[in-house]
Coordinates of C-alpha atoms in Angstrom, one line a residue:
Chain R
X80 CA -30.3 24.9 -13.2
X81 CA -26.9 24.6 -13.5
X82 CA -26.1 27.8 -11.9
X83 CA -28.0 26.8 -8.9
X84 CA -25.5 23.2 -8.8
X85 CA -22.8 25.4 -9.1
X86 CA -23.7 27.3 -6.2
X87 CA -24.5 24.7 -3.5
X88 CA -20.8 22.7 -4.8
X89 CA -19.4 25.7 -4.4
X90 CA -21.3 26.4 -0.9
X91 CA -20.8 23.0 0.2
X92 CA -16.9 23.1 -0.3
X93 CA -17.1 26.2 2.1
X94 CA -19.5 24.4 4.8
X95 CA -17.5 21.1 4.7
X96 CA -14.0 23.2 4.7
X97 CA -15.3 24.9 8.0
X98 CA -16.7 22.7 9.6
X99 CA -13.0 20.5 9.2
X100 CA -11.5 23.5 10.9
X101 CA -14.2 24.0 13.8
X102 CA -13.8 20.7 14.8
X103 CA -10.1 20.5 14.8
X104 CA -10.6 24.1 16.7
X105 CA -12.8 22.1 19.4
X106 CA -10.5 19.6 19.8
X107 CA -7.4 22.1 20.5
X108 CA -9.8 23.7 23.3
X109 CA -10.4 20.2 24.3
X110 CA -13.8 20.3 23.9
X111 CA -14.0 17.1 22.0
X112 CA -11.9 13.9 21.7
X113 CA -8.6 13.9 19.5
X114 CA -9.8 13.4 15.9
X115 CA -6.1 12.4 14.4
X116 CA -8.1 11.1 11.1
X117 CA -9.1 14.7 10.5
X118 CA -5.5 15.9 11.4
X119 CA -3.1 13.5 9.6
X120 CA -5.7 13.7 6.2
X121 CA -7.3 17.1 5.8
X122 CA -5.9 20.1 8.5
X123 CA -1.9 19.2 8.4
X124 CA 0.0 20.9 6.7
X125 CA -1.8 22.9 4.8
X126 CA -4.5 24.3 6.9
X127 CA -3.0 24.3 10.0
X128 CA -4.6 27.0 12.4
X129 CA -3.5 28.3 16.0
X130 CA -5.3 30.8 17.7
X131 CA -4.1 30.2 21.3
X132 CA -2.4 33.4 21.5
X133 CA -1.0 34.5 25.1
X134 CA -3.5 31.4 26.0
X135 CA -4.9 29.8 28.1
X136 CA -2.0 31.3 30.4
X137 CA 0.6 34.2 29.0
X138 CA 3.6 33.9 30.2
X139 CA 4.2 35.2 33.5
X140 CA 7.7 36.8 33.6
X141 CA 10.6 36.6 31.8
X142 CA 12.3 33.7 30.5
X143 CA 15.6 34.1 29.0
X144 CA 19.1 32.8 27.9
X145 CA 22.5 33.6 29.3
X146 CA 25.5 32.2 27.4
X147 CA 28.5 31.9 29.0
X148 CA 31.6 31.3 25.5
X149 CA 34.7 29.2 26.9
X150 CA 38.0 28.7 25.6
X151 CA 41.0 27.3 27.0
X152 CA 42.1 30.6 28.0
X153 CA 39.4 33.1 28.0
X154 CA 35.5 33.6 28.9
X155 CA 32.6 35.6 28.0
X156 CA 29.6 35.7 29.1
X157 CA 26.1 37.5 27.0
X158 CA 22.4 37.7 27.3
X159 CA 21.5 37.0 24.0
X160 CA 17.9 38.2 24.4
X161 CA 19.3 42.0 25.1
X162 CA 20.0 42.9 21.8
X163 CA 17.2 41.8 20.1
X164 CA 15.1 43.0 22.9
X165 CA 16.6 46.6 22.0
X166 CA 16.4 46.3 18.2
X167 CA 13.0 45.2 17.6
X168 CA 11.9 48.8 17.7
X169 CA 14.6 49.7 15.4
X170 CA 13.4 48.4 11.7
X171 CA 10.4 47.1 10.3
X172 CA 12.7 45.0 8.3
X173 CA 14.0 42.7 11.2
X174 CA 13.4 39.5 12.9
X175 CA 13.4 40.6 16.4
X176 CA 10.0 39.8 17.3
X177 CA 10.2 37.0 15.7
X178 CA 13.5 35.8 17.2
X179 CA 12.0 36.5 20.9
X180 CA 9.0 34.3 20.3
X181 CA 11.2 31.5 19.0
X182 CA 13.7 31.7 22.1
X183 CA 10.8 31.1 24.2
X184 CA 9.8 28.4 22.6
X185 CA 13.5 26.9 22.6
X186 CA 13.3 27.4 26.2
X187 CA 9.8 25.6 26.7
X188 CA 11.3 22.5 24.3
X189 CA 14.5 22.1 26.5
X190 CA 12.4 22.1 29.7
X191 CA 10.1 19.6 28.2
X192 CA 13.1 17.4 27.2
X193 CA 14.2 17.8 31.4
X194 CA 11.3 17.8 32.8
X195 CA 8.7 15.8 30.9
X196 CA 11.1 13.4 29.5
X197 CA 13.7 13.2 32.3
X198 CA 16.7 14.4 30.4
X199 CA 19.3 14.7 32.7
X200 CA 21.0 18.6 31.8
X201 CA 24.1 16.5 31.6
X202 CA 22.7 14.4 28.8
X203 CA 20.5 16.7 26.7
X204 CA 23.0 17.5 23.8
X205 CA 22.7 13.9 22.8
X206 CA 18.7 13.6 22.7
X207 CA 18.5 15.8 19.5
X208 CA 16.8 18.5 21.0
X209 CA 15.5 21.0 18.3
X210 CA 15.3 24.1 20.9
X211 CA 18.6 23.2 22.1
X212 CA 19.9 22.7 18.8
X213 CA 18.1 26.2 17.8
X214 CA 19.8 27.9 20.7
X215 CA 23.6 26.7 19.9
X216 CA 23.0 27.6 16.7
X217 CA 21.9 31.1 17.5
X218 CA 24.7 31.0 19.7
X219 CA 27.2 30.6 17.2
X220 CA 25.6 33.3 15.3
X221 CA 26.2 36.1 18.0
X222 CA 29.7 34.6 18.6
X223 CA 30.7 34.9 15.0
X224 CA 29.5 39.1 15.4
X225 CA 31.5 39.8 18.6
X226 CA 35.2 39.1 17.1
X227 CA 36.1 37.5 20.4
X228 CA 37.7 34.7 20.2
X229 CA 40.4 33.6 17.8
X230 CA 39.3 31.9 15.5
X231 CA 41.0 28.5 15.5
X232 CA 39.8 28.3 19.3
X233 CA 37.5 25.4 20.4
X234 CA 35.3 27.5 21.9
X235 CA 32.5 25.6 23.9
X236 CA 29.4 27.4 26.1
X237 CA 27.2 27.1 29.1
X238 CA 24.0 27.8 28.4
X239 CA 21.7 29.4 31.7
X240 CA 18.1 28.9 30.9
X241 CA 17.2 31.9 33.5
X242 CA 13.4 31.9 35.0
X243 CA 12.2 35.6 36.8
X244 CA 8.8 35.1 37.3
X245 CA 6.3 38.2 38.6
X246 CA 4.1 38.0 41.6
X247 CA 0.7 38.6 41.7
X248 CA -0.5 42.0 41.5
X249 CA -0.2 44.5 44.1
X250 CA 2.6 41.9 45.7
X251 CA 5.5 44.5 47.6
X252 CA 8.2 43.0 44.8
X253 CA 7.3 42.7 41.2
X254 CA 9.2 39.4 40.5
X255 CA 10.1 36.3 42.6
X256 CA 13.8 35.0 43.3
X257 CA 15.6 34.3 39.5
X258 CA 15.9 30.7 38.7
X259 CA 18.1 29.2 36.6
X260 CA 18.9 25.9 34.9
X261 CA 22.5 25.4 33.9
X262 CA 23.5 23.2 30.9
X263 CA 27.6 22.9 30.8
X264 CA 30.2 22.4 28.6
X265 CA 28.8 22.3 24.7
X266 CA 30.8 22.5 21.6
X267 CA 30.2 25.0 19.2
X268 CA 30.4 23.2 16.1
X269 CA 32.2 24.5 13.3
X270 CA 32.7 28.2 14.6
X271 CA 34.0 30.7 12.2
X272 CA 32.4 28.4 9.2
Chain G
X10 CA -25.7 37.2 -8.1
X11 CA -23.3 39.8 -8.0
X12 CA -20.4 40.2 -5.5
X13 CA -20.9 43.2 -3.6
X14 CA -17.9 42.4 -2.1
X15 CA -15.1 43.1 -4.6
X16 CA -13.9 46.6 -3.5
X17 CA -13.7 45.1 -0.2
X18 CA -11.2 41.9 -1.3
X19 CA -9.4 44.1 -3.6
X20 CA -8.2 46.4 -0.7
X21 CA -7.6 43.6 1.4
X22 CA -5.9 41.3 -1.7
X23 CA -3.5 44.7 -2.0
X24 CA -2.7 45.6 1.3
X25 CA -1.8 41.7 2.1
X26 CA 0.2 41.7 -1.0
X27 CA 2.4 44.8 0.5
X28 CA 2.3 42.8 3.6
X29 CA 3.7 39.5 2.7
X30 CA 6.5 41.4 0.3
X31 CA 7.3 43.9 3.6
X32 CA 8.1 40.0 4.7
X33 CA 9.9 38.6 1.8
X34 CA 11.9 42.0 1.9
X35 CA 12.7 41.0 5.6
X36 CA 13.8 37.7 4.5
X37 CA 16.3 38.6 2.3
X38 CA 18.0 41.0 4.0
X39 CA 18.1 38.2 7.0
X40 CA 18.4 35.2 4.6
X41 CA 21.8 34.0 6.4
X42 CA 19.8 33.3 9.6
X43 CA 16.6 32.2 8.2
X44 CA 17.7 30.0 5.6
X45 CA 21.0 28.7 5.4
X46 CA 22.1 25.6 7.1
X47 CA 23.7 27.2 9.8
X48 CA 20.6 29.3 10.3
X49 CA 18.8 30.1 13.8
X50 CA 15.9 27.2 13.7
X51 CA 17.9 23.9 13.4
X52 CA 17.8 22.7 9.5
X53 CA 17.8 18.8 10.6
X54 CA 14.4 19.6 11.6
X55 CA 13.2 20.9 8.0
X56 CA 14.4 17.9 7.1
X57 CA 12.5 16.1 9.0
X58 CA 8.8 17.8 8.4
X59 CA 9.3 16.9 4.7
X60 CA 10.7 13.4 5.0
X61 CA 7.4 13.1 7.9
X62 CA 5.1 14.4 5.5
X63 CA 6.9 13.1 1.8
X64 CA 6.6 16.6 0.4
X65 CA 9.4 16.1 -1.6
X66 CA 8.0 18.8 -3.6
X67 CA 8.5 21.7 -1.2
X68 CA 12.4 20.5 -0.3
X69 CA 14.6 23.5 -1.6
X70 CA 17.9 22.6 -0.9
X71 CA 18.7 26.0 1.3
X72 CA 22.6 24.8 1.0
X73 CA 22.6 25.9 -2.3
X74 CA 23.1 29.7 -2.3
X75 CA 21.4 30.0 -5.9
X76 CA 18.5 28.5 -4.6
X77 CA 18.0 30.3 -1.8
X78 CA 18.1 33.9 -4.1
X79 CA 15.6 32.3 -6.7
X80 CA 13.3 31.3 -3.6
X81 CA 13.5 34.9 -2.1
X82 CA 13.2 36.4 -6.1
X83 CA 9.9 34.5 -6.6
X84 CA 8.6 35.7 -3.2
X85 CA 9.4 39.3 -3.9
X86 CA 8.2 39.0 -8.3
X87 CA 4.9 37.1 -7.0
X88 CA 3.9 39.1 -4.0
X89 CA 4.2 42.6 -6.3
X90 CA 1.8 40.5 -8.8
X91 CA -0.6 39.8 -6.1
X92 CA -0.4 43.0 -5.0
X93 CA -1.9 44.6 -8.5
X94 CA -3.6 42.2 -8.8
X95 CA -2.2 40.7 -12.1
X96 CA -1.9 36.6 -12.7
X97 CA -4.2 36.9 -9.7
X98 CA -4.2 32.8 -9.6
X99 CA -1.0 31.9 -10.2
X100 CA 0.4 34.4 -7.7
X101 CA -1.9 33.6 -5.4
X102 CA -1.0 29.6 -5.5
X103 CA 3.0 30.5 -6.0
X104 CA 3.1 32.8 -2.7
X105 CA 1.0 30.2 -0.6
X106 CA 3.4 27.3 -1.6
X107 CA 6.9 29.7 -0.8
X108 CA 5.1 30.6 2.5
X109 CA 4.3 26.8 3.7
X110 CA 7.9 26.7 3.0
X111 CA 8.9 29.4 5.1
X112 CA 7.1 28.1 7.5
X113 CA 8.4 24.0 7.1
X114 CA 12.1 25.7 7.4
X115 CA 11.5 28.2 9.6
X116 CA 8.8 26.5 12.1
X117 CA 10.0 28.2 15.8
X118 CA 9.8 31.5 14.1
X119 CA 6.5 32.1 13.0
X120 CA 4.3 34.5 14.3
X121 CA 0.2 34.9 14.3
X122 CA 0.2 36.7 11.1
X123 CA 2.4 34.2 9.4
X124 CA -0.6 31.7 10.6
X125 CA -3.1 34.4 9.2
X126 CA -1.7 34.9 5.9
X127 CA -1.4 31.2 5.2
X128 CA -4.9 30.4 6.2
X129 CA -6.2 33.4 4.0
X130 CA -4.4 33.3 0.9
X131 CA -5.4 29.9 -0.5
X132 CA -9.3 31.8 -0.2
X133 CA -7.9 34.7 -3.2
X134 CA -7.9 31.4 -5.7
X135 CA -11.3 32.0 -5.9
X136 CA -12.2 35.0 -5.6
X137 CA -12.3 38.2 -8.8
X138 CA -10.8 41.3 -7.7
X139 CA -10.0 44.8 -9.5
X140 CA -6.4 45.1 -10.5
X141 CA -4.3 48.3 -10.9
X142 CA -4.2 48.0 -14.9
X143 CA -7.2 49.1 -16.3
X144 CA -6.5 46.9 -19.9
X145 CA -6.2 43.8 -17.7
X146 CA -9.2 44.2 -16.3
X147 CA -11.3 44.5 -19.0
X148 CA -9.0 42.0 -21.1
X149 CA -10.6 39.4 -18.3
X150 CA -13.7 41.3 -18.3
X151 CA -13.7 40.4 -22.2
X152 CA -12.7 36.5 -21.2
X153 CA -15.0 35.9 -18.8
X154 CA -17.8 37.2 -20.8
X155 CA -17.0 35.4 -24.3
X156 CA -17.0 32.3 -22.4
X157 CA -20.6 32.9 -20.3
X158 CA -18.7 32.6 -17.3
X159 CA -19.8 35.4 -15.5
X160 CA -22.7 34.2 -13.3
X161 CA -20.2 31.5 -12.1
X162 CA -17.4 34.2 -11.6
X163 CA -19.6 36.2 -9.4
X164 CA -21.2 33.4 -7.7
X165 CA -17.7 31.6 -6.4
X166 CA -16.1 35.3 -6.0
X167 CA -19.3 36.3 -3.5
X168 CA -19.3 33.0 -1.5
X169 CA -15.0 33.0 -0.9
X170 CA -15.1 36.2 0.1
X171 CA -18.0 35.5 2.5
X172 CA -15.5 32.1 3.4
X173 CA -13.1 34.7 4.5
X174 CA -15.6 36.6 6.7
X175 CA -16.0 33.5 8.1
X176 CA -12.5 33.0 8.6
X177 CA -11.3 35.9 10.3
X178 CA -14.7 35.0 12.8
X179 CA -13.1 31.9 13.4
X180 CA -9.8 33.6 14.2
X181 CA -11.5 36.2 17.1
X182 CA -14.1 33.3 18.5
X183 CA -11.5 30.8 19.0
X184 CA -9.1 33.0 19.9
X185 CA -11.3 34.5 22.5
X186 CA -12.5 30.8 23.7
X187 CA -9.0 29.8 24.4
X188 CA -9.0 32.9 26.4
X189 CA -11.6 31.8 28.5
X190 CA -9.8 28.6 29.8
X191 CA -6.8 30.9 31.5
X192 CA -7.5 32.1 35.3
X193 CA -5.6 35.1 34.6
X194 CA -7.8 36.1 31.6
X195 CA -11.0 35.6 33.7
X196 CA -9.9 37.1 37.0
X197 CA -8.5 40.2 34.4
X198 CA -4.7 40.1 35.0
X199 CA -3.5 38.7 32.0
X200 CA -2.5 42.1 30.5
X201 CA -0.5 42.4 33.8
X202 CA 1.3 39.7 32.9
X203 CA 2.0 40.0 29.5
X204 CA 2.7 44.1 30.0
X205 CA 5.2 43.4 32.3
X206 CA 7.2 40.6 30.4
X207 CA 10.2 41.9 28.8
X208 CA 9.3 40.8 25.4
X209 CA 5.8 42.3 25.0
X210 CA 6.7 46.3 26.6
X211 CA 8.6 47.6 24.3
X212 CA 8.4 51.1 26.0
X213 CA 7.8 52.1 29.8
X214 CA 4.2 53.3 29.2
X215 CA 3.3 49.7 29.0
X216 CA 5.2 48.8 32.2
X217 CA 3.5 52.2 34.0
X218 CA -0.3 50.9 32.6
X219 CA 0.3 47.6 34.7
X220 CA 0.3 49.9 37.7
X221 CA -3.2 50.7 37.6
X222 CA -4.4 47.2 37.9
X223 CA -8.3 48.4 37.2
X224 CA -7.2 49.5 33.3
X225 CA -5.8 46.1 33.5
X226 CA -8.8 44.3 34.3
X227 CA -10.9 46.3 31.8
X228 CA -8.5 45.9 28.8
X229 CA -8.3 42.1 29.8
X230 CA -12.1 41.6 29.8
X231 CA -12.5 44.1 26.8
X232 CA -10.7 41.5 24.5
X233 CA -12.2 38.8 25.3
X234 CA -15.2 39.8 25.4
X235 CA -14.4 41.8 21.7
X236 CA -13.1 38.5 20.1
X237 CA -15.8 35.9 21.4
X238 CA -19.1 38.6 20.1
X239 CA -16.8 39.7 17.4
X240 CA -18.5 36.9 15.2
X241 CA -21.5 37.5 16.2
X242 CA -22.2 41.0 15.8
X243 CA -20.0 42.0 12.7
X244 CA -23.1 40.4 10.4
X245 CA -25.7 42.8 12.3
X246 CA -25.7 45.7 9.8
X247 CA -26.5 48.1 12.9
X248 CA -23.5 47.2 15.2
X249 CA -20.9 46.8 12.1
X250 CA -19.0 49.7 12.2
X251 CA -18.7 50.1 15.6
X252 CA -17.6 46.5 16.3
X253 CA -14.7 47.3 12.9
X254 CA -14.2 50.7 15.2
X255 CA -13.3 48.6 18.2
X256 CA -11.3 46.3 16.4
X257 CA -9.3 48.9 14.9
X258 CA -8.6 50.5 18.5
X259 CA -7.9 46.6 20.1
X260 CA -5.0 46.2 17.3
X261 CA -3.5 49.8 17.5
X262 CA -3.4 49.1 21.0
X263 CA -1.9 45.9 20.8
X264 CA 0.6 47.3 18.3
X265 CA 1.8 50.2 20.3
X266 CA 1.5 48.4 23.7
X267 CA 3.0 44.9 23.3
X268 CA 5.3 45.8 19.6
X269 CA 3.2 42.6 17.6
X270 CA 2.7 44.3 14.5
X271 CA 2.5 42.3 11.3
X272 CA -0.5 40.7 13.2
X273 CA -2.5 43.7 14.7
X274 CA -1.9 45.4 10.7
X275 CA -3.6 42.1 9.2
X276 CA -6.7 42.1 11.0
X277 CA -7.1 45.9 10.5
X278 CA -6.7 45.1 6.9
X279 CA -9.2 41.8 6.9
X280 CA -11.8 44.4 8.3
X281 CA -11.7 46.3 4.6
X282 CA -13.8 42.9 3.0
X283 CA -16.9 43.4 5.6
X284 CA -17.5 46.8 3.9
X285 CA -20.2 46.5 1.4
X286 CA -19.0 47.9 -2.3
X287 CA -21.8 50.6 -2.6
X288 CA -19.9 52.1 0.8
X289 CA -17.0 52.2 -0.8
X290 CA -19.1 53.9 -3.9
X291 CA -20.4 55.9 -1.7
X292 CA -17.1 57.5 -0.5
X293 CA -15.4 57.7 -3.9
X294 CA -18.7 59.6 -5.3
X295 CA -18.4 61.7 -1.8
X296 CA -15.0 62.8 -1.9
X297 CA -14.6 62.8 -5.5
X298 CA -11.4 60.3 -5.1
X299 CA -9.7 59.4 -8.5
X300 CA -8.9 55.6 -8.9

C-alpha cells in the first residue's frame, strides 16, 4: 500500500511539474493568455525554459558592431565581431560562440531602447542600457589587447550598429544596401583599469 | 519495479558531467571576461536579477578575486563527482545552484545547452545511477538495502528518468512548434538564412549548400518535421532507433554546418537514456566489453 502512495506522489510531482512547463510553453507560442501567476511563482528562475531557437524568424543577415576608438590626437577604427568570428573554430575552450550570440542580442536591446522606446542615439548612454552597457564594456576589453592608445588618454568611441541584410533566394545580389546606426562620442570608463 | 533505465542515465549522468566541466574549464581560463566586474555582460545587471528576485543566497561577490577561484574550484571538484558518479546528490544540487549563477551573472551569454543542462540536472536528484567505484556502489547498494528502501529507490529512479524523456520531448515539440510560426521555416528557406549569416557558417561548404536552394528546403522541412514527431515516435518501440538515428545525423549536421556544439553534443547524449538496459546488456554480453 504504501508503495503504491509513493508512486502516484512521486508520479504526480512529475504530471504537475509538466504540465507548469507546457503551459508556460503555450503561453510563449502565444497559444494561451499570459499566466504571470505561474511565472513569478513556480517557472522563474529556476525552471526557466526557451526553446525558440533560430524562431519564429532566424536572423536574416548579418548584424554587427564597428567601433571607431578616439583620442584627442589619434583614431582607430575595429570590427569587433572579426575576431571572434575567426576564433570560434580555434578551441573548444573559448567563448566565441557564445560571445556572437550575445552581441546580437546587445544589438537587438539597443534597437529596442531606439526604436521601441524612442531613445534618441544622442541620449541612449544615459537610459542604462544593458546591451549598450555590454558593448562598451566589451569594447574596452579589445582596446586594452591592442596596445594603442597611451594609456593616460581619454579615449572615447563611436559605436556603428551595422545592418547587411540578404535578399530572398535566387535574388541577382545576396545582400541588400548596409545600414548602419551611429551612436557618437562615449567614454570609455576607466580604461587601462 | 525495477529501472530498466539505469545504464541509460548513467551514460547520460557521465557524459553531461564531462560536459558541464569542458564548461567550467572554459570558464576559468576566460574568468576575467565572464566574471569580473569589468567583464563583457554588464555586472549592474547581476545585481539587479538578485535584488529583483531577493536571492541573496546566490550573490557571489565576483569583485573579490578569491571568490571568484573558489566558485570556478567547486564547479570543476563537483562536476568530476557527478561525472563518477560519487555524492551523486550533493553534486548534483551544488552544480545546478553554480550554474543558475552563471547564468544570473552571465545572462546575454548563454547558449541552448546552458538552458538544457539547467533544466536537466535538477531531474539526477532523483534518480540511482552506477558510479565508476565499484565499493561505492555496493556501499549504497548495502544502505539502501538495510534500510528497505529499495522498492522506493527504483520506483522514483524509473519515473525521473522517464521525467527526463519527457523533458527532452518537450525540448524537440516546442522547439519544432515555434518553428512553425516563422514564414521562412514553412516556405523552407530558413536554413538559407541562417547558412548564409556570418555567425552560423563557420566554413564555405555551408555558404556553397545555400546555393542549392532545394537541399535547403528539404533540410528546413526535415527539422521541423524531426522535432514536432520526435515526441511522438521515440515511445514506439519499432520507429526508436531510427528516429535516435536521425537525431544523431540532425545534430552532427547542425554541429558541422552552423559550429553550435555544446548543444548538438547534449541532445546526442540525452538519446543514451531512451535505450532500454537489457540493450545495453545485450552489447556488453556481445562484444565482450569490460566495465
Amino acid at each position: 500500500m504504501k508503495i503504491v502512495i509513493f508512486r502516484w506522489i512521486v508520479l504526480g510531482v512529475i504530471i504537475i511539474h509538466f504540465a507548469f512547463i507546457g503551459i508556460n510553453q503555450l503561453v510563449s507560442l502565444g497559444y494561451i493568455n499570459n499566466s504571470s501567476f505561474l511565472d513569478n511563482n513556480y517557472i522563474n528562475l529556476y525552471f526557466e525554459q526557451h526553446w525558440s531557437m533560430f524562431s519564429p524568424n532566424p536572423p536574416k543577415g548579418n548584424q554587427y558592431f564597428v567601433v571607431k576608438y578616439k583620442t584627442e590626437k589619434d583614431t582607430i577604427t575595429i570590427d569587433i565581431n572579426e575576431k571572434i568570428r575567426k576564433g570560434s573554430l580555434v578551441s573548444i575552450f573559448n567563448i566565441n560562440q557564445r560571445i556572437l550570440k550575445y552581441q546580437n542580442e546587445c544589438y537587438n536591446d539597443i534597437l529596442r531602447d531606439i526604436e521601441e522606446k524612442g531613445i534618441h542615439t544622442k541620449e541612449i548612454k544615459s537610459s542604462k542600457s544593458y546591451g549598450l552597457n555590454s558593448i562598451l564594456n566589451y569594447s574596452k576589453i579589445v582596446l586594452n589587447k591592442q596596445n594603442y592608445f597611451s594609456k593616460d588618454n581619454n579615449v572615447f568611441v563611436d559605436i556603428y550598429l551595422i545592418d547587411e541584410q540578404l535578399n530572398e533566394p535566387n535574388n541577382k545580389n545576396k545582400y541588400k544596401e548596409k545600414r548602419y546606426i551611429h551612436l557618437e562620442n562615449m567614454k570609455i570608463e576607466n580604461y587601462d583599469k | 519495479m525495477i529501472n530498466n533505465y539505469r545504464i541509460g542515465a548513467s551514460i547520460l549522468r557521465f557524459l553531461l558531467g564531462f560536459l558541464i566541466l569542458k564548461d567550467f574549464v572554459t570558464y576559468t581560463i576566460n574568468r576575467e571576461y565572464l566574471f569580473s566586474r569589468v567583464g563583457i555582460v554588464d555586472y549592474e545587471m547581476y545585481l539587479d536579477i538578485i535584488n529583483y528576485y531577493n536571492i541573496e543566497y546566490l550573490n557571489i561577490d565576483f569583485n573579490n578575486e578569491y571568490e571568484v577561484y573558489l566558485y570556478l574550484f567547486l564547479g570543476v571538484f563537483f562536476s568530476i563527482l557527478f561525472m563518477l558518479g560519487i555524492f551523486q546528490f550533493i553534486s548534483t544540487g551544488m552544480l545546478y545552484f553554480l550554474l543558475l549563477i552563471f547564468k544570473i551573472r552571465n545572462l546575454y551569454l548563454l547558449d541552448g545547452a546552458d538552458n538544457l543542462i539547467l533544466v536537466i540536472l535538477p531531474l539526477f536528484l532523483f534518480i540511482r545511477t552506477n558510479s565508476f567505484i565499484e565499493w561505492y556502489d555496493k556501499m549504497i547498494e548495502t544502505l539502501i538495502k538495510r534500510f528497505r528502501l529499495s522498492v522506493y529507490s527504483e520506483t522514483i529512479s524509473y519515473y525521473f528518468c522517464l521525467a527526463i524523456m519527457v523533458q527532452i520531448c518537450i525540448v524537440y515539440l516546442f522547439a519544432g512548434l515555434h518553428k512553425l510560426a516563422g514564414d521562412v521555416w514553412r516556405d523552407g528557406t530558413a536554413l538559407y538564412y541562417i547558412l548564409n549569416s556570418n555567425d552560423f557558417s563557420p566554413t564555405t561548404v555551408s555558404k556553397k549548400i545555400t546555393d542549392y536552394i532545394y537541399i535547403i528546403k528539404a533540410l528546413t522541412w526535415f527539422t521541423i518535421f524531426f522535432q514536432i514527431l520526435f515526441s511522438i515516435f521515440i515511445w514506439i518501440k519499432k520507429c526508436r532507433y531510427i528516429v535516435i538515428i536521425l537525431g544523431i545525423l540532425l545534430h552532427i549536421g547542425i554541429f558541422f554546418l552552423m559550429k553550435i556544439d555544446n548543444f548538438s553534443f547534449l541532445l546526442i547524449f540525452c538519446y543514451a537514456i531512451f535505450i532500454e538496459d537489457r540493450v545495453y546488456k545485450n552489447i556488453i554480453l556481445k562484444y565482450n566489453i569490460r566495465i
